């Protein structure tokens, strides 16, 4: 009888733990979807968050962010753009330089693009970009160009820095999405704690 009771307790605890994980994932997913769908204001300052660069070439994820940024910049000709990202391991140029080259090659006037090439995290991307915006008198209205799964966490950091935020979301390839999505769920939880 005691073994039976212990078994039920273990199963009950496991069921509660699984339930908590599922509920947390659902809540975070709703937050991610809402954040990635938030339309930016017209002619907001666009901050493109960096991502992996292979040598001098943008990774697929970075190209997806840049293609979304390109559409926004074409539709909002008075927007300034800050490309934000330092140089990581295996990168021959900074993420900012890579993004600058990509956007100018696609026809965006170089005078609209400001490089922030010191940051190594999302928080630094936004903090260092804020300093640039303050120096140039660009206000606090921004659009963040990043992957859709990353919009919620990035927008929460931006809001904590005093920004008014909209989303310009790059669409992640379906075969890469599950890995990045799961990692982001842990990132959101870590940031919340």
PDB file of C-alpha atoms in Angstrom:
ATOM      1  CA  UNK A   1       0.000   0.000   0.000  1.00  0.00           C
ATOM      2  CA  UNK A   2       2.848   2.393   0.864  1.00  0.00           C
ATOM      3  CA  UNK A   3       4.598   1.683  -2.486  1.00  0.00           C
ATOM      4  CA  UNK A   4       1.336   2.396  -4.313  1.00  0.00           C
ATOM      5  CA  UNK A   5       0.937   5.718  -2.462  1.00  0.00           C
ATOM      6  CA  UNK A   6       4.563   6.706  -3.166  1.00  0.00           C
ATOM      7  CA  UNK A   7       4.124   5.856  -6.846  1.00  0.00           C
ATOM      8  CA  UNK A   8       1.020   8.054  -7.057  1.00  0.00           C
ATOM      9  CA  UNK A   9       2.902  10.919  -5.369  1.00  0.00           C
ATOM     10  CA  UNK A  10       5.803  10.675  -7.837  1.00  0.00           C
ATOM     11  CA  UNK A  11       3.424  10.567 -10.815  1.00  0.00           C
ATOM     12  CA  UNK A  12       1.475  13.511  -9.386  1.00  0.00           C
ATOM     13  CA  UNK A  13       4.621  15.588  -8.923  1.00  0.00           C
ATOM     14  CA  UNK A  14       5.779  14.759 -12.463  1.00  0.00           C
ATOM     15  CA  UNK A  15       2.369  15.702 -13.881  1.00  0.00           C
ATOM     16  CA  UNK A  16       2.453  19.044 -12.042  1.00  0.00           C
ATOM     17  CA  UNK A  17       6.000  19.739 -13.287  1.00  0.00           C
ATOM     18  CA  UNK A  18       5.054  18.911 -16.892  1.00  0.00           C
ATOM     19  CA  UNK A  19       1.952  21.075 -16.558  1.00  0.00           C
ATOM     20  CA  UNK A  20       4.011  24.023 -15.345  1.00  0.00           C
ATOM     21  CA  UNK A  21       6.454  23.620 -18.254  1.00  0.00           C
ATOM     22  CA  UNK A  22       3.623  23.448 -20.810  1.00  0.00           C
ATOM     23  CA  UNK A  23       1.766  26.441 -19.348  1.00  0.00           C
ATOM     24  CA  UNK A  24       4.990  28.476 -19.241  1.00  0.00           C
ATOM     25  CA  UNK A  25       5.756  27.593 -22.879  1.00  0.00           C
ATOM     26  CA  UNK A  26       2.232  28.562 -23.982  1.00  0.00           C
ATOM     27  CA  UNK A  27       2.388  31.916 -22.165  1.00  0.00           C
ATOM     28  CA  UNK A  28       5.827  32.682 -23.611  1.00  0.00           C
ATOM     29  CA  UNK A  29       4.665  31.696 -27.104  1.00  0.00           C
ATOM     30  CA  UNK A  30       1.710  34.087 -26.882  1.00  0.00           C
ATOM     31  CA  UNK A  31       4.075  36.876 -25.768  1.00  0.00           C
ATOM     32  CA  UNK A  32       6.461  36.119 -28.651  1.00  0.00           C
ATOM     33  CA  UNK A  33       3.673  36.140 -31.241  1.00  0.00           C
ATOM     34  CA  UNK A  34       2.203  39.407 -29.902  1.00  0.00           C
ATOM     35  CA  UNK A  35       5.596  41.134 -29.820  1.00  0.00           C
ATOM     36  CA  UNK A  36       6.554  40.030 -33.337  1.00  0.00           C
ATOM     37  CA  UNK A  37       3.255  41.351 -34.727  1.00  0.00           C
ATOM     38  CA  UNK A  38       3.487  44.832 -33.150  1.00  0.00           C
ATOM     39  CA  UNK A  39       3.608  47.311 -36.017  1.00  0.00           C
ATOM     40  CA  UNK A  40       6.243  50.036 -35.735  1.00  0.00           C
ATOM     41  CA  UNK A  41       5.420  53.688 -36.222  1.00  0.00           C
ATOM     42  CA  UNK A  42       6.268  55.253 -39.558  1.00  0.00           C
ATOM     43  CA  UNK A  43       9.821  56.506 -39.942  1.00  0.00           C
ATOM     44  CA  UNK A  44      10.971  55.170 -36.576  1.00  0.00           C
ATOM     45  CA  UNK A  45      14.698  54.703 -36.092  1.00  0.00           C
ATOM     46  CA  UNK A  46      15.359  51.122 -37.161  1.00  0.00           C
ATOM     47  CA  UNK A  47      17.774  49.125 -35.012  1.00  0.00           C
ATOM     48  CA  UNK A  48      18.941  45.922 -36.695  1.00  0.00           C
ATOM     49  CA  UNK A  49      20.228  43.439 -34.138  1.00  0.00           C
ATOM     50  CA  UNK A  50      23.326  41.540 -35.159  1.00  0.00           C
ATOM     51  CA  UNK A  51      23.630  37.810 -35.639  1.00  0.00           C
ATOM     52  CA  UNK A  52      26.358  35.381 -36.697  1.00  0.00           C
ATOM     53  CA  UNK A  53      28.684  36.376 -39.529  1.00  0.00           C
ATOM     54  CA  UNK A  54      30.745  33.688 -41.296  1.00  0.00           C
ATOM     55  CA  UNK A  55      34.005  35.352 -42.219  1.00  0.00           C
ATOM     56  CA  UNK A  56      32.585  38.382 -44.045  1.00  0.00           C
ATOM     57  CA  UNK A  57      29.210  36.873 -45.001  1.00  0.00           C
ATOM     58  CA  UNK A  58      25.900  37.138 -43.184  1.00  0.00           C
ATOM     59  CA  UNK A  59      24.424  33.956 -41.760  1.00  0.00           C
ATOM     60  CA  UNK A  60      20.983  32.910 -42.944  1.00  0.00           C
ATOM     61  CA  UNK A  61      19.402  34.335 -39.767  1.00  0.00           C
ATOM     62  CA  UNK A  62      21.162  37.659 -40.248  1.00  0.00           C
ATOM     63  CA  UNK A  63      20.056  37.839 -43.904  1.00  0.00           C
ATOM     64  CA  UNK A  64      16.458  37.210 -42.811  1.00  0.00           C
ATOM     65  CA  UNK A  65      16.684  40.137 -40.382  1.00  0.00           C
ATOM     66  CA  UNK A  66      18.296  42.337 -43.026  1.00  0.00           C
ATOM     67  CA  UNK A  67      15.680  41.504 -45.655  1.00  0.00           C
ATOM     68  CA  UNK A  68      12.944  42.552 -43.208  1.00  0.00           C
ATOM     69  CA  UNK A  69      14.925  45.732 -42.430  1.00  0.00           C
ATOM     70  CA  UNK A  70      15.288  46.454 -46.144  1.00  0.00           C
ATOM     71  CA  UNK A  71      11.515  46.382 -46.666  1.00  0.00           C
ATOM     72  CA  UNK A  72      10.954  48.734 -43.718  1.00  0.00           C
ATOM     73  CA  UNK A  73      13.624  51.168 -44.910  1.00  0.00           C
ATOM     74  CA  UNK A  74      12.204  51.204 -48.453  1.00  0.00           C
ATOM     75  CA  UNK A  75       8.701  51.877 -47.091  1.00  0.00           C
ATOM     76  CA  UNK A  76       9.959  54.542 -44.640  1.00  0.00           C
ATOM     77  CA  UNK A  77      12.412  56.736 -46.553  1.00  0.00           C
ATOM     78  CA  UNK A  78      12.920  59.136 -43.629  1.00  0.00           C
ATOM     79  CA  UNK A  79      14.034  56.413 -41.211  1.00  0.00           C
ATOM     80  CA  UNK A  80      17.572  56.282 -39.929  1.00  0.00           C
ATOM     81  CA  UNK A  81      19.024  52.825 -39.355  1.00  0.00           C
ATOM     82  CA  UNK A  82      21.464  51.626 -36.705  1.00  0.00           C
ATOM     83  CA  UNK A  83      23.127  48.303 -37.497  1.00  0.00           C
ATOM     84  CA  UNK A  84      24.256  46.912 -34.171  1.00  0.00           C
ATOM     85  CA  UNK A  85      26.729  44.126 -33.534  1.00  0.00           C
ATOM     86  CA  UNK A  86      30.383  43.649 -32.663  1.00  0.00           C
ATOM     87  CA  UNK A  87      32.846  41.073 -33.943  1.00  0.00           C
ATOM     88  CA  UNK A  88      32.674  37.546 -32.558  1.00  0.00           C
ATOM     89  CA  UNK A  89      34.744  34.417 -32.907  1.00  0.00           C
ATOM     90  CA  UNK A  90      35.220  33.331 -36.532  1.00  0.00           C
ATOM     91  CA  UNK A  91      34.109  36.709 -37.862  1.00  0.00           C
ATOM     92  CA  UNK A  92      36.533  38.724 -40.013  1.00  0.00           C
ATOM     93  CA  UNK A  93      34.425  41.872 -39.816  1.00  0.00           C
ATOM     94  CA  UNK A  94      31.940  43.164 -37.268  1.00  0.00           C
ATOM     95  CA  UNK A  95      28.293  42.234 -37.608  1.00  0.00           C
ATOM     96  CA  UNK A  96      27.598  45.975 -38.024  1.00  0.00           C
ATOM     97  CA  UNK A  97      30.000  46.204 -40.972  1.00  0.00           C
ATOM     98  CA  UNK A  98      28.485  43.102 -42.578  1.00  0.00           C
ATOM     99  CA  UNK A  99      24.972  44.551 -42.214  1.00  0.00           C
ATOM    100  CA  UNK A 100      26.109  47.931 -43.547  1.00  0.00           C
ATOM    101  CA  UNK A 101      27.577  46.285 -46.653  1.00  0.00           C
ATOM    102  CA  UNK A 102      24.456  44.190 -47.213  1.00  0.00           C
ATOM    103  CA  UNK A 103      22.029  47.105 -46.979  1.00  0.00           C
ATOM    104  CA  UNK A 104      24.102  49.501 -49.099  1.00  0.00           C
ATOM    105  CA  UNK A 105      24.571  46.805 -51.739  1.00  0.00           C
ATOM    106  CA  UNK A 106      20.760  46.466 -51.834  1.00  0.00           C
ATOM    107  CA  UNK A 107      20.384  50.195 -52.480  1.00  0.00           C
ATOM    108  CA  UNK A 108      19.992  51.825 -49.059  1.00  0.00           C
ATOM    109  CA  UNK A 109      21.856  55.143 -48.988  1.00  0.00           C
ATOM    110  CA  UNK A 110      24.879  54.912 -46.688  1.00  0.00           C
ATOM    111  CA  UNK A 111      23.980  58.273 -45.108  1.00  0.00           C
ATOM    112  CA  UNK A 112      20.940  56.583 -43.497  1.00  0.00           C
ATOM    113  CA  UNK A 113      23.002  53.859 -41.787  1.00  0.00           C
ATOM    114  CA  UNK A 114      24.926  54.223 -38.528  1.00  0.00           C
ATOM    115  CA  UNK A 115      27.262  51.445 -37.396  1.00  0.00           C
ATOM    116  CA  UNK A 116      27.377  50.366 -33.746  1.00  0.00           C
ATOM    117  CA  UNK A 117      30.155  47.772 -33.686  1.00  0.00           C
ATOM    118  CA  UNK A 118      31.025  47.230 -30.021  1.00  0.00           C
ATOM    119  CA  UNK A 119      28.055  45.279 -28.649  1.00  0.00           C
ATOM    120  CA  UNK A 120      28.145  41.579 -27.772  1.00  0.00           C
ATOM    121  CA  UNK A 121      24.570  41.021 -26.499  1.00  0.00           C
ATOM    122  CA  UNK A 122      21.021  42.194 -27.131  1.00  0.00           C
ATOM    123  CA  UNK A 123      21.145  44.438 -24.065  1.00  0.00           C
ATOM    124  CA  UNK A 124      24.371  46.054 -25.321  1.00  0.00           C
ATOM    125  CA  UNK A 125      22.927  46.360 -28.866  1.00  0.00           C
ATOM    126  CA  UNK A 126      20.087  48.444 -27.495  1.00  0.00           C
ATOM    127  CA  UNK A 127      22.010  50.322 -24.813  1.00  0.00           C
ATOM    128  CA  UNK A 128      24.778  51.399 -27.197  1.00  0.00           C
ATOM    129  CA  UNK A 129      22.207  52.273 -29.886  1.00  0.00           C
ATOM    130  CA  UNK A 130      20.331  54.425 -27.377  1.00  0.00           C
ATOM    131  CA  UNK A 131      23.517  56.402 -26.727  1.00  0.00           C
ATOM    132  CA  UNK A 132      23.942  56.993 -30.478  1.00  0.00           C
ATOM    133  CA  UNK A 133      20.311  58.089 -30.775  1.00  0.00           C
ATOM    134  CA  UNK A 134      20.693  60.527 -27.883  1.00  0.00           C
ATOM    135  CA  UNK A 135      23.847  62.006 -29.436  1.00  0.00           C
ATOM    136  CA  UNK A 136      22.092  62.446 -32.792  1.00  0.00           C
ATOM    137  CA  UNK A 137      18.757  63.635 -31.359  1.00  0.00           C
ATOM    138  CA  UNK A 138      16.770  60.754 -32.863  1.00  0.00           C
ATOM    139  CA  UNK A 139      14.194  60.513 -30.063  1.00  0.00           C
ATOM    140  CA  UNK A 140      13.112  57.209 -28.512  1.00  0.00           C
ATOM    141  CA  UNK A 141      10.757  55.744 -31.122  1.00  0.00           C
ATOM    142  CA  UNK A 142      12.332  52.596 -32.590  1.00  0.00           C
ATOM    143  CA  UNK A 143      11.599  49.616 -34.760  1.00  0.00           C
ATOM    144  CA  UNK A 144      13.635  46.516 -33.923  1.00  0.00           C
ATOM    145  CA  UNK A 145      14.667  44.283 -36.806  1.00  0.00           C
ATOM    146  CA  UNK A 146      15.359  40.821 -35.463  1.00  0.00           C
ATOM    147  CA  UNK A 147      14.067  37.268 -35.803  1.00  0.00           C
ATOM    148  CA  UNK A 148      10.399  36.830 -34.888  1.00  0.00           C
ATOM    149  CA  UNK A 149      11.195  34.495 -31.982  1.00  0.00           C
ATOM    150  CA  UNK A 150      13.545  37.140 -30.504  1.00  0.00           C
ATOM    151  CA  UNK A 151      11.177  40.127 -30.681  1.00  0.00           C
ATOM    152  CA  UNK A 152       9.602  39.730 -27.240  1.00  0.00           C
ATOM    153  CA  UNK A 153      12.850  39.598 -25.287  1.00  0.00           C
ATOM    154  CA  UNK A 154      14.400  42.399 -27.360  1.00  0.00           C
ATOM    155  CA  UNK A 155      11.324  44.613 -26.946  1.00  0.00           C
ATOM    156  CA  UNK A 156      11.289  44.055 -23.171  1.00  0.00           C
ATOM    157  CA  UNK A 157      14.917  45.168 -22.945  1.00  0.00           C
ATOM    158  CA  UNK A 158      14.174  48.165 -25.189  1.00  0.00           C
ATOM    159  CA  UNK A 159      11.195  49.213 -23.056  1.00  0.00           C
ATOM    160  CA  UNK A 160      13.339  48.997 -19.908  1.00  0.00           C
ATOM    161  CA  UNK A 161      15.682  51.513 -21.595  1.00  0.00           C
ATOM    162  CA  UNK A 162      12.819  53.921 -22.279  1.00  0.00           C
ATOM    163  CA  UNK A 163      12.172  53.141 -25.933  1.00  0.00           C
ATOM    164  CA  UNK A 164       8.789  53.089 -27.648  1.00  0.00           C
ATOM    165  CA  UNK A 165       9.031  49.853 -29.653  1.00  0.00           C
ATOM    166  CA  UNK A 166       7.654  48.280 -32.823  1.00  0.00           C
ATOM    167  CA  UNK A 167       8.699  45.068 -34.558  1.00  0.00           C
ATOM    168  CA  UNK A 168      10.252  44.422 -37.963  1.00  0.00           C
ATOM    169  CA  UNK A 169      10.487  40.647 -37.890  1.00  0.00           C
ATOM    170  CA  UNK A 170      12.671  38.431 -40.040  1.00  0.00           C
ATOM    171  CA  UNK A 171      11.098  35.060 -40.778  1.00  0.00           C
ATOM    172  CA  UNK A 172      13.230  32.139 -39.628  1.00  0.00           C
ATOM    173  CA  UNK A 173      13.568  29.124 -41.906  1.00  0.00           C
ATOM    174  CA  UNK A 174      11.196  26.391 -40.697  1.00  0.00           C
ATOM    175  CA  UNK A 175      13.963  23.839 -40.140  1.00  0.00           C
ATOM    176  CA  UNK A 176      15.913  26.245 -37.903  1.00  0.00           C
ATOM    177  CA  UNK A 177      12.931  27.622 -36.005  1.00  0.00           C
ATOM    178  CA  UNK A 178      12.440  24.814 -33.413  1.00  0.00           C
ATOM    179  CA  UNK A 179      16.017  25.052 -32.120  1.00  0.00           C
ATOM    180  CA  UNK A 180      16.036  28.849 -31.886  1.00  0.00           C
ATOM    181  CA  UNK A 181      12.513  28.919 -30.443  1.00  0.00           C
ATOM    182  CA  UNK A 182      13.376  26.476 -27.636  1.00  0.00           C
ATOM    183  CA  UNK A 183      16.533  28.407 -26.815  1.00  0.00           C
ATOM    184  CA  UNK A 184      14.536  31.645 -26.725  1.00  0.00           C
ATOM    185  CA  UNK A 185      11.970  30.170 -24.307  1.00  0.00           C
ATOM    186  CA  UNK A 186      14.822  29.532 -21.865  1.00  0.00           C
ATOM    187  CA  UNK A 187      16.205  33.030 -22.543  1.00  0.00           C
ATOM    188  CA  UNK A 188      12.881  34.667 -21.693  1.00  0.00           C
ATOM    189  CA  UNK A 189      12.602  32.639 -18.488  1.00  0.00           C
ATOM    190  CA  UNK A 190      16.185  33.494 -17.527  1.00  0.00           C
ATOM    191  CA  UNK A 191      15.578  37.200 -18.154  1.00  0.00           C
ATOM    192  CA  UNK A 192      12.360  37.120 -16.116  1.00  0.00           C
ATOM    193  CA  UNK A 193      14.159  35.546 -13.146  1.00  0.00           C
TER     194      UNK A 193
END
